[in-house]
Tab-separated table of C-alpha atoms (C1' of nucleotides) in Angstrom:
chain	number	residue	atom	x	y	z
A	27	MET	CA	68.976	100.693	140.327
A	28	SER	CA	71.096	98.660	143.329
A	29	ALA	CA	74.189	96.881	142.416
A	30	SER	CA	72.119	93.846	142.373
A	31	SER	CA	70.305	94.112	139.936
A	32	PHE	CA	70.801	95.465	135.492
A	33	VAL	CA	69.099	95.245	132.778
A	34	ILE	CA	69.068	93.236	129.832
A	35	THR	CA	68.088	94.793	126.451
A	36	THR	CA	65.120	92.796	125.014
A	37	PRO	CA	63.584	91.814	121.236
A	38	PRO	CA	61.184	94.653	119.827
A	39	GLN	CA	58.942	91.315	119.973
A	40	PHE	CA	59.773	90.309	123.141
A	41	ASP	CA	56.896	90.223	125.462
A	42	PHE	CA	58.369	88.604	129.031
A	43	ARG	CA	54.743	88.154	130.758
A	44	GLN	CA	53.133	86.315	127.421
A	45	THR	CA	56.485	83.827	127.210
A	46	VAL	CA	57.108	82.930	130.745
A	47	PRO	CA	53.361	81.132	130.923
A	48	SER	CA	54.281	79.872	127.386
A	49	HIS	CA	53.302	76.370	129.475
A	50	GLY	CA	53.647	74.320	132.472
A	51	TRP	CA	57.217	75.193	133.505
A	52	ILE	CA	56.727	77.571	135.072
A	53	MET	CA	54.830	75.475	137.415
A	54	LEU	CA	58.155	72.926	138.476
A	55	ALA	CA	61.067	73.808	141.094
A	56	PRO	CA	63.297	76.020	140.573
A	57	PHE	CA	61.218	78.330	138.759
A	58	GLN	CA	58.480	80.695	141.095
A	59	TRP	CA	56.036	82.675	138.648
A	60	GLY	CA	54.389	85.393	140.226
A	61	ALA	CA	51.532	85.955	137.405
A	62	ALA	CA	49.846	88.963	140.020
A	63	SER	CA	53.208	91.286	140.023
A	64	GLY	CA	54.870	89.559	136.721
A	65	TRP	CA	57.870	88.141	138.178
A	66	LEU	CA	59.733	84.915	137.454
A	67	ARG	CA	62.539	83.647	140.207
A	68	TYR	CA	64.186	80.886	139.451
A	69	VAL	CA	67.359	79.325	141.537
A	70	TYR	CA	70.296	79.433	139.656
A	71	GLU	CA	73.912	77.181	140.297
A	72	SER	CA	76.831	79.490	138.681
A	73	ALA	CA	79.905	78.065	137.001
A	74	ALA	CA	81.906	78.692	140.210
A	75	GLY	CA	79.297	76.816	142.597
A	76	ASP	CA	77.201	79.808	143.771
A	77	VAL	CA	73.524	78.773	144.729
A	78	LEU	CA	71.688	82.156	143.610
A	79	ARG	CA	68.185	83.835	143.712
A	80	LEU	CA	67.087	85.642	140.566
A	81	SER	CA	64.006	87.551	139.843
A	82	MET	CA	63.189	88.917	136.059
A	83	THR	CA	60.869	91.449	135.664
A	84	ALA	CA	59.393	93.692	132.413
A	85	VAL	CA	61.122	97.195	132.499
A	86	SER	CA	60.297	99.595	129.863
A	87	GLY	CA	62.695	98.197	127.005
A	88	GLY	CA	64.021	95.663	129.451
A	89	LEU	CA	64.003	93.292	132.144
A	90	GLN	CA	65.481	93.707	134.982
A	91	VAL	CA	67.478	91.016	136.718
A	92	HIS	CA	67.664	91.161	140.289
A	93	THR	CA	70.061	89.040	142.486
A	94	PRO	CA	69.719	89.569	146.098
A	95	ASP	CA	72.383	86.991	147.435
A	96	VAL	CA	74.896	88.971	145.494
A	97	PRO	CA	75.633	93.017	146.974
A	98	GLU	CA	77.811	93.531	143.871
A	99	ILE	CA	77.430	92.066	140.498
A	100	ASP	CA	80.754	91.709	138.622
A	101	SER	CA	80.874	91.944	134.803
A	102	ALA	CA	81.980	88.144	135.006
A	103	LEU	CA	78.910	86.700	136.374
A	104	ARG	CA	76.296	90.205	135.258
A	105	ALA	CA	77.538	88.185	131.424
A	106	GLU	CA	76.765	84.846	133.053
A	107	LEU	CA	73.506	85.797	134.081
A	108	THR	CA	72.589	87.797	130.938
A	109	THR	CA	73.429	84.111	129.047
A	110	ALA	CA	71.246	82.562	131.426
A	111	VAL	CA	68.482	84.407	131.049
A	112	LYS	CA	68.518	85.402	127.314
A	113	ARG	CA	68.476	81.138	126.677
A	114	MET	CA	65.636	80.985	128.639
A	115	LEU	CA	63.494	83.317	127.287
A	116	ASN	CA	64.281	82.162	124.061
A	117	MET	CA	65.453	85.854	123.410
A	118	ALA	CA	67.534	85.117	120.723
A	119	TRP	CA	64.409	83.699	118.518
A	120	ASP	CA	63.118	86.018	115.636
A	121	LEU	CA	59.398	85.365	115.461
A	122	ARG	CA	58.845	88.170	112.589
A	123	PRO	CA	58.819	85.552	109.746
A	124	PHE	CA	56.160	83.504	112.352
A	125	TYR	CA	53.839	86.140	112.290
A	126	ALA	CA	54.550	87.032	108.183
A	127	ALA	CA	53.853	83.193	107.256
A	128	MET	CA	51.361	83.383	109.821
A	129	ARG	CA	49.303	85.603	107.770
A	130	LYS	CA	47.704	83.869	105.043
A	131	HIS	CA	45.960	81.240	107.525
A	132	ASN	CA	42.555	82.507	108.925
A	133	GLY	CA	42.172	82.595	112.319
A	134	TYR	CA	45.650	83.396	113.832
A	135	ALA	CA	45.655	87.295	113.400
A	136	TRP	CA	45.845	87.256	117.736
A	137	LEU	CA	49.808	85.071	117.578
A	138	LYS	CA	51.141	88.415	116.194
A	139	THR	CA	48.528	90.887	118.502
A	140	GLU	CA	49.685	89.049	122.046
A	141	ARG	CA	52.894	88.530	120.444
A	142	GLN	CA	52.619	84.760	120.927
A	143	GLY	CA	55.590	82.097	120.500
A	144	ARG	CA	58.172	82.333	122.083
A	145	LEU	CA	58.698	79.246	124.878
A	146	LEU	CA	60.257	79.091	128.589
A	147	ILE	CA	62.567	76.410	128.932
A	148	SER	CA	65.621	75.779	131.592
A	149	PRO	CA	69.208	77.353	131.441
A	150	SER	CA	69.624	73.888	130.405
A	151	LEU	CA	68.949	70.809	128.428
A	152	TRP	CA	69.973	68.065	131.159
A	153	GLU	CA	67.493	70.018	132.847
A	154	ASP	CA	64.913	70.285	130.505
A	155	LEU	CA	65.086	66.286	129.737
A	156	ALA	CA	64.944	65.564	133.253
A	157	LYS	CA	61.605	66.906	133.468
A	158	VAL	CA	60.261	66.455	129.940
A	159	LEU	CA	60.725	62.803	130.913
A	160	LEU	CA	58.631	63.079	134.140
A	161	THR	CA	55.329	64.365	131.826
A	162	THR	CA	55.410	60.443	130.926
A	163	ASN	CA	52.420	59.071	131.408
A	164	CYS	CA	51.464	60.497	134.284
A	165	SER	CA	49.287	63.427	135.652
A	166	TRP	CA	50.338	67.018	136.059
A	167	ALA	CA	50.327	66.653	139.846
A	168	ASN	CA	52.552	63.733	139.623
A	169	THR	CA	54.843	66.019	137.779
A	170	VAL	CA	54.940	68.777	139.972
A	171	ALA	CA	55.346	66.966	142.890
A	172	TRP	CA	58.536	64.864	141.334
A	173	SER	CA	60.146	67.600	139.828
A	174	GLY	CA	59.593	69.797	143.524
A	175	ARG	CA	62.242	65.794	145.034
A	176	LEU	CA	64.245	65.732	142.155
A	177	CYS	CA	65.396	69.423	142.939
A	178	GLN	CA	66.021	68.980	146.552
A	179	LEU	CA	68.454	66.808	145.940
A	180	GLY	CA	70.845	69.791	143.923
A	181	ALA	CA	73.177	72.071	145.674
A	182	PRO	CA	71.017	73.895	148.714
A	183	HIS	CA	70.821	78.392	149.351
A	184	PRO	CA	73.285	79.323	152.337
A	185	THR	CA	70.989	80.444	153.944
A	186	SER	CA	67.580	79.954	152.473
A	187	LYS	CA	66.015	76.559	154.116
A	188	GLY	CA	64.986	74.060	151.674
A	189	THR	CA	65.797	76.113	148.227
A	190	SER	CA	68.456	74.300	146.379
A	191	ALA	CA	69.062	74.939	143.060
A	192	PHE	CA	68.040	72.104	140.305
A	193	PRO	CA	71.029	69.039	140.664
A	194	THR	CA	73.747	68.507	137.910
A	195	PRO	CA	73.511	65.507	136.115
A	196	GLN	CA	76.912	64.771	137.581
A	197	HIS	CA	75.373	65.440	141.572
A	198	ILE	CA	72.918	62.296	139.771
A	199	ALA	CA	75.170	60.010	138.218
A	200	GLN	CA	77.023	59.775	141.284
A	201	MET	CA	73.752	58.773	143.612
A	202	GLU	CA	73.171	55.008	144.314
A	203	PHE	CA	69.965	54.333	141.842
A	204	ALA	CA	68.269	53.274	145.651
A	205	GLU	CA	69.124	56.180	147.157
A	206	LEU	CA	68.083	58.256	143.633
A	207	ALA	CA	64.722	56.253	143.880
A	208	ASP	CA	63.762	56.191	147.626
A	209	ALA	CA	64.390	60.087	147.481
A	210	LEU	CA	62.191	60.692	143.604
A	211	ARG	CA	59.614	58.094	143.812
A	212	ALA	CA	58.171	58.051	140.158
A	213	GLY	CA	58.147	54.890	139.820
A	214	TYR	CA	60.442	53.162	136.433
A	215	ARG	CA	61.021	56.330	135.155
A	216	ASN	CA	63.658	56.637	138.199
A	217	ALA	CA	66.330	54.300	136.002
A	218	TYR	CA	65.096	55.870	133.091
A	219	LEU	CA	66.807	59.925	135.138
A	220	HIS	CA	69.506	58.107	136.513
A	221	GLU	CA	71.271	56.493	132.873
A	222	LEU	CA	70.621	59.838	131.491
A	223	ALA	CA	73.083	61.415	134.504
A	224	LYS	CA	75.654	59.114	133.903
A	225	THR	CA	75.631	58.955	130.431
A	226	ILE	CA	76.210	62.577	130.645
A	227	ALA	CA	78.341	62.750	133.541
A	228	ASN	CA	81.089	60.160	131.843
A	229	GLY	CA	81.490	62.066	128.410
A	230	GLU	CA	79.044	60.108	126.686
A	231	VAL	CA	76.561	62.099	125.211
A	232	ASP	CA	77.769	65.871	125.065
A	233	LEU	CA	74.777	67.927	124.833
A	234	SER	CA	76.063	70.862	123.778
A	235	ALA	CA	76.798	69.457	120.189
A	236	TRP	CA	72.991	68.516	120.275
A	237	LEU	CA	72.042	72.554	120.307
A	238	GLU	CA	73.835	72.373	116.333
A	239	LEU	CA	71.863	69.310	115.557
A	240	ASP	CA	69.059	70.171	113.080
A	241	SER	CA	65.364	68.810	113.904
A	242	ASP	CA	65.332	65.536	112.745
A	243	ALA	CA	68.169	65.309	114.475
A	244	PHE	CA	67.350	66.241	117.456
A	245	CYS	CA	65.359	64.682	117.699
A	246	ALA	CA	67.384	60.935	116.339
A	247	ALA	CA	69.175	61.663	119.551
A	248	VAL	CA	66.669	62.248	121.730
A	249	LYS	CA	64.775	59.298	120.887
A	250	SER	CA	68.108	57.477	121.363
A	251	LEU	CA	68.097	58.657	125.057
A	252	LYS	CA	65.789	55.570	127.035
A	253	GLY	CA	62.638	56.989	128.605
A	254	PHE	CA	62.463	59.308	125.480
A	255	GLY	CA	59.698	58.863	122.697
A	256	ASP	CA	58.122	60.620	120.001
A	257	TYR	CA	56.108	63.040	122.351
A	258	ALA	CA	59.118	64.115	124.492
A	259	ALA	CA	61.288	64.652	121.845
A	260	ARG	CA	59.171	66.826	119.724
A	261	THR	CA	58.196	68.755	122.801
A	262	LEU	CA	61.642	69.382	123.568
A	263	ALA	CA	62.071	70.173	119.838
A	264	CYS	CA	59.861	73.087	119.957
A	265	MET	CA	61.639	74.388	123.190
A	266	TYR	CA	64.844	74.667	121.308
A	267	GLY	CA	63.193	76.365	118.233
A	268	HIS	CA	62.742	73.013	115.738
A	269	PHE	CA	58.853	73.936	115.456
A	270	ASP	CA	58.379	72.067	111.926
A	271	GLN	CA	58.037	69.391	115.430
A	272	ILE	CA	54.595	68.180	116.111
A	273	ALA	CA	53.948	67.087	119.805
A	274	VAL	CA	50.518	65.329	120.742
A	275	ASP	CA	50.359	64.245	123.797
A	276	SER	CA	46.614	63.860	126.098
A	277	SER	CA	46.048	67.897	126.543
A	278	VAL	CA	46.182	68.212	122.945
A	279	ARG	CA	44.063	65.319	121.759
A	280	ALA	CA	41.209	66.543	124.428
A	281	MET	CA	42.229	70.078	122.699
A	282	TYR	CA	41.909	68.899	119.470
A	283	ALA	CA	38.645	66.896	119.845
A	284	THR	CA	36.541	69.200	121.255
A	285	LEU	CA	37.456	72.363	118.493
A	286	HIS	CA	37.704	69.995	115.104
A	287	LYS	CA	35.810	66.472	116.045
A	288	HIS	CA	33.010	67.258	118.372
A	289	GLY	CA	34.087	65.413	121.100
A	290	GLU	CA	35.132	62.968	118.930
A	291	LYS	CA	39.110	61.237	119.674
A	292	ALA	CA	41.651	61.680	117.149
A	293	ASP	CA	44.848	59.713	117.182
A	294	ALA	CA	48.289	61.622	116.719
A	295	LYS	CA	48.525	61.204	113.238
A	296	GLU	CA	45.399	62.447	112.025
A	297	ILE	CA	46.071	65.402	114.291
A	298	THR	CA	49.903	65.755	112.610
A	299	THR	CA	48.047	65.654	109.424
A	300	HIS	CA	46.232	68.995	110.254
A	301	TYR	CA	48.940	70.648	111.457
A	302	ARG	CA	51.020	69.977	108.448
A	303	ARG	CA	49.711	72.503	106.755
A	304	PHE	CA	51.810	75.816	108.815
A	305	GLY	CA	54.468	73.420	107.532
A	306	GLU	CA	58.109	75.022	109.351
A	307	TRP	CA	55.770	76.403	111.883
A	308	SER	CA	53.436	73.383	113.153
A	309	GLY	CA	54.627	72.283	115.565
A	310	LEU	CA	54.934	76.065	117.721
A	311	VAL	CA	51.475	76.142	115.935
A	312	LEU	CA	49.940	72.922	117.884
A	313	TRP	CA	51.683	74.297	121.098
A	314	LEU	CA	49.910	78.057	121.009
A	315	ASP	CA	46.661	76.296	119.984
A	316	ASN	CA	47.189	74.291	122.920
A	317	LYS	CA	48.525	76.448	125.779
A	318	ARG	CA	45.473	78.916	124.149
A	319	TYR	CA	42.402	76.377	124.758
A	320	TRP	CA	43.538	75.264	128.341
A	321	SER	CA	43.988	78.931	128.828
A	322	ALA	CA	41.008	79.869	128.074
A	323	ARG	CA	39.544	76.966	130.224
A	324	ASP	CA	41.082	78.232	133.622
B	6	DT	C1'	38.921	48.318	142.473
B	7	DT	C1'	39.717	50.691	138.471
B	8	DC	C1'	41.446	54.133	135.682
B	9	DC	C1'	43.388	57.388	133.736
B	10	DA	C1'	47.345	61.322	133.485
B	11	DG	C1'	51.326	66.512	129.207
B	12	DG	C1'	53.787	57.511	127.297
B	13	DG	C1'	57.355	54.554	126.435
B	14	DG	C1'	60.665	50.082	125.155
B	15	DT	C1'	59.803	45.459	123.422
B	16	DA	C1'	58.267	41.188	121.392
B	17	DG	C1'	55.677	39.466	117.866
B	18	DA	C1'	53.602	39.620	113.765
C	5	DT	C1'	54.656	49.779	110.517
C	6	DC	C1'	51.107	48.882	113.851
C	7	DT	C1'	49.619	46.252	117.697
C	8	DA	C1'	48.871	44.134	122.135
C	9	DC	C1'	51.358	44.063	126.752
C	10	DC	C1'	53.665	45.777	130.256
C	11	DC	C1'	55.408	49.472	133.063
C	12	DA	C1'	55.377	52.656	138.870
C	13	DT	C1'	53.307	56.989	140.733
C	14	DG	C1'	48.875	59.098	142.479
C	15	DG	C1'	44.492	61.388	141.987
C	16	DA	C1'	39.325	60.215	141.574
DNA sequence: TTCCAGGGGTAGA
DNA sequence: TCTACCCATGGA
C-alpha cells in the first residue's frame, strides 16, 4: 500500500456496502458513490484548511482510505481522517442489541442477515443540518441541485477544477444574504440557512454540545432553529443515533400506504403509532423499512 | 395553469 | 393541540 493510503479496522458487524447507501446522502455533494466498484468519495477540508479528496473502499477486515492529494500522510492527518471517516460511517454504533431486540418481531430477520442499520452522515453536524433543511418541501431533484450549488461555495480543490469542500458555517455567515440567495436559489430556505450559519459562526449555537444531548433534548435543539420541524429534527436524530425518533415524510407516507393500507393515505400519527411497538429502535426500523421498500422499486 | 415534492412558520381557535 | 393559510423552487 502507498503512503497515501491507510486502513481503518472496522467492527465485526460493520458492512460498508450496506452503510453507504443507507439514504440519499450519497447523491449529495461532496459525496460520490461508485456503486459498481464500491468506492465512496468525499471532498474533505482538513483542520489545517487543506482540501483533500478521500476515497474509501472495503478491504479484508477494514476500510481503506486513499488520499491522492497527499503523497505521505503523517500521523496527525491520519488521526484526523480516521476520526472523520469513523464518524461518517457511524462505526461506533453497536447494533447487536438492535438485532437481538428485533428477533422477537416477525419479518425482520433480514436486518441482521443484511447487516442493516448503520447510517451515513457528514463529518459535521452543520453539513447534515444544512442538507436536511434542503430536503424540506421540495422534490429530491431540488435537494440534489441545491446541495450541489451550496457545495460550490466551499473551499475549492487546488488542482481539480469544479471540486470543492462543503462550505463552513463561517464562510456562509460572512456572505451577504443577496449573494447567498443568488448562488443557492433555494427559495425561503435561503434565509433559514443563512441564519443557521450565522448562529453557529457567532457562537450562539454550539453544535459540539448537541452531540452530548439525549434524544428529546437533541430534537428540541434542532427544532429551536428556524426551518426545522418534526420531520427534520427526527431525521437528524436517527442519523445521530437517537433511534426512538420516528421521522415521517412523504416517502414514508407512500411506503406505509402501500404496505399497510392498500394505497389509502395514512397520517403521521397513525404511522408513528404503528412503529412505537419497536420501542427504542422504532425510528431505525421505520428508516430501514422505507429504505427496503424504495430499493425494491428501483 | 395547477399540483406536488423526503415541510415548516404563524395566527387563530 | 389542531386547522388554515402562506411560503419559493422546479418538474410533471
